[in-house]
Amino acid sequence: LRTLSLGGYAGPQGMKALCGALTTTTVTLKTLKLSYCTLDLNAAHLLKEMLKVNQHLNGLYLSRCKLGDEGVVILAEGLKDN
């Protein structure tokens, strides 16, 4: 699996499971599309932790997720370590 598109279908519980799975070293997903998903600050923290360890992901689509400025800052922290 190289691309996963969950546009509008990933909620809080789904994000927890997804980010947990993407932190394993055997996952080589290249593109994750989460546009229109209901993502909150908790989801931003989960994505941040996943981005710190997942070196394979090179495309993350988050349009219309309404993370706000604080959520974007959280994601940027994860990208610094990627």
XYZ file of C-alpha atoms in Angstrom:
82
model
C 0.000 0.000 0.000
C 1.550 3.285 -1.111
C -1.384 5.714 -0.785
C -4.223 5.782 1.737
C -7.126 8.157 1.226
C -9.545 8.558 4.139
C -11.086 11.852 3.066
C -13.822 12.637 5.579
C -13.798 9.196 7.189
C -11.168 9.372 9.941
C -12.454 10.423 13.341
C -10.702 10.493 16.732
C -10.619 6.718 17.293
C -9.585 6.060 13.701
C -6.733 8.547 13.987
C -5.439 6.852 17.125
C -5.401 3.446 15.412
C -3.991 4.819 12.153
C -1.142 6.761 13.758
C -0.297 3.790 15.951
C -0.027 1.579 12.890
C 2.056 4.126 10.988
C 4.693 4.285 13.709
C 5.851 0.733 13.034
C 9.017 0.328 10.991
C 7.407 -2.071 8.526
C 4.918 0.465 7.142
C 6.100 2.146 3.939
C 3.066 4.299 3.143
C 4.120 7.235 0.961
C 0.949 9.353 0.855
C -1.767 9.877 3.465
C -4.851 11.845 2.449
C -6.961 13.078 5.366
C -8.736 16.011 3.727
C -12.177 16.810 5.184
C -11.552 14.623 8.255
C -12.642 15.779 11.686
C -9.239 16.353 13.240
C -8.756 18.039 16.600
C -5.681 18.961 18.615
C -5.428 15.400 19.916
C -5.236 14.192 16.303
C -2.529 16.792 15.645
C -0.501 15.391 18.560
C -0.980 11.828 17.251
C 0.146 12.884 13.775
C 3.128 14.716 15.275
C 4.319 11.605 17.082
C 3.829 9.508 13.948
C 5.750 12.015 11.817
C 8.683 11.874 14.229
C 9.299 8.195 13.501
C 7.789 7.524 10.070
C 10.519 8.271 7.537
C 8.614 6.910 4.528
C 5.651 9.283 4.407
C 6.300 12.145 1.994
C 2.777 13.361 1.268
C 0.218 14.430 3.888
C -2.999 16.060 2.704
C -4.992 17.913 5.371
C -7.141 20.405 3.472
C -10.400 21.382 5.151
C -9.457 19.676 8.442
C -9.822 22.839 10.539
C -6.776 22.167 12.694
C -6.274 25.861 13.294
C -3.020 27.650 14.006
C -2.261 25.608 17.129
C -2.744 22.316 15.283
C -0.461 23.413 12.468
C 2.257 24.390 14.957
C 1.973 20.944 16.564
C 2.356 19.248 13.162
C 5.364 21.411 12.346
C 7.058 20.153 15.520
C 6.696 16.602 14.234
C 8.060 17.541 10.821
C 11.197 19.030 12.376
C 12.214 15.573 13.522
C 11.243 13.795 10.318
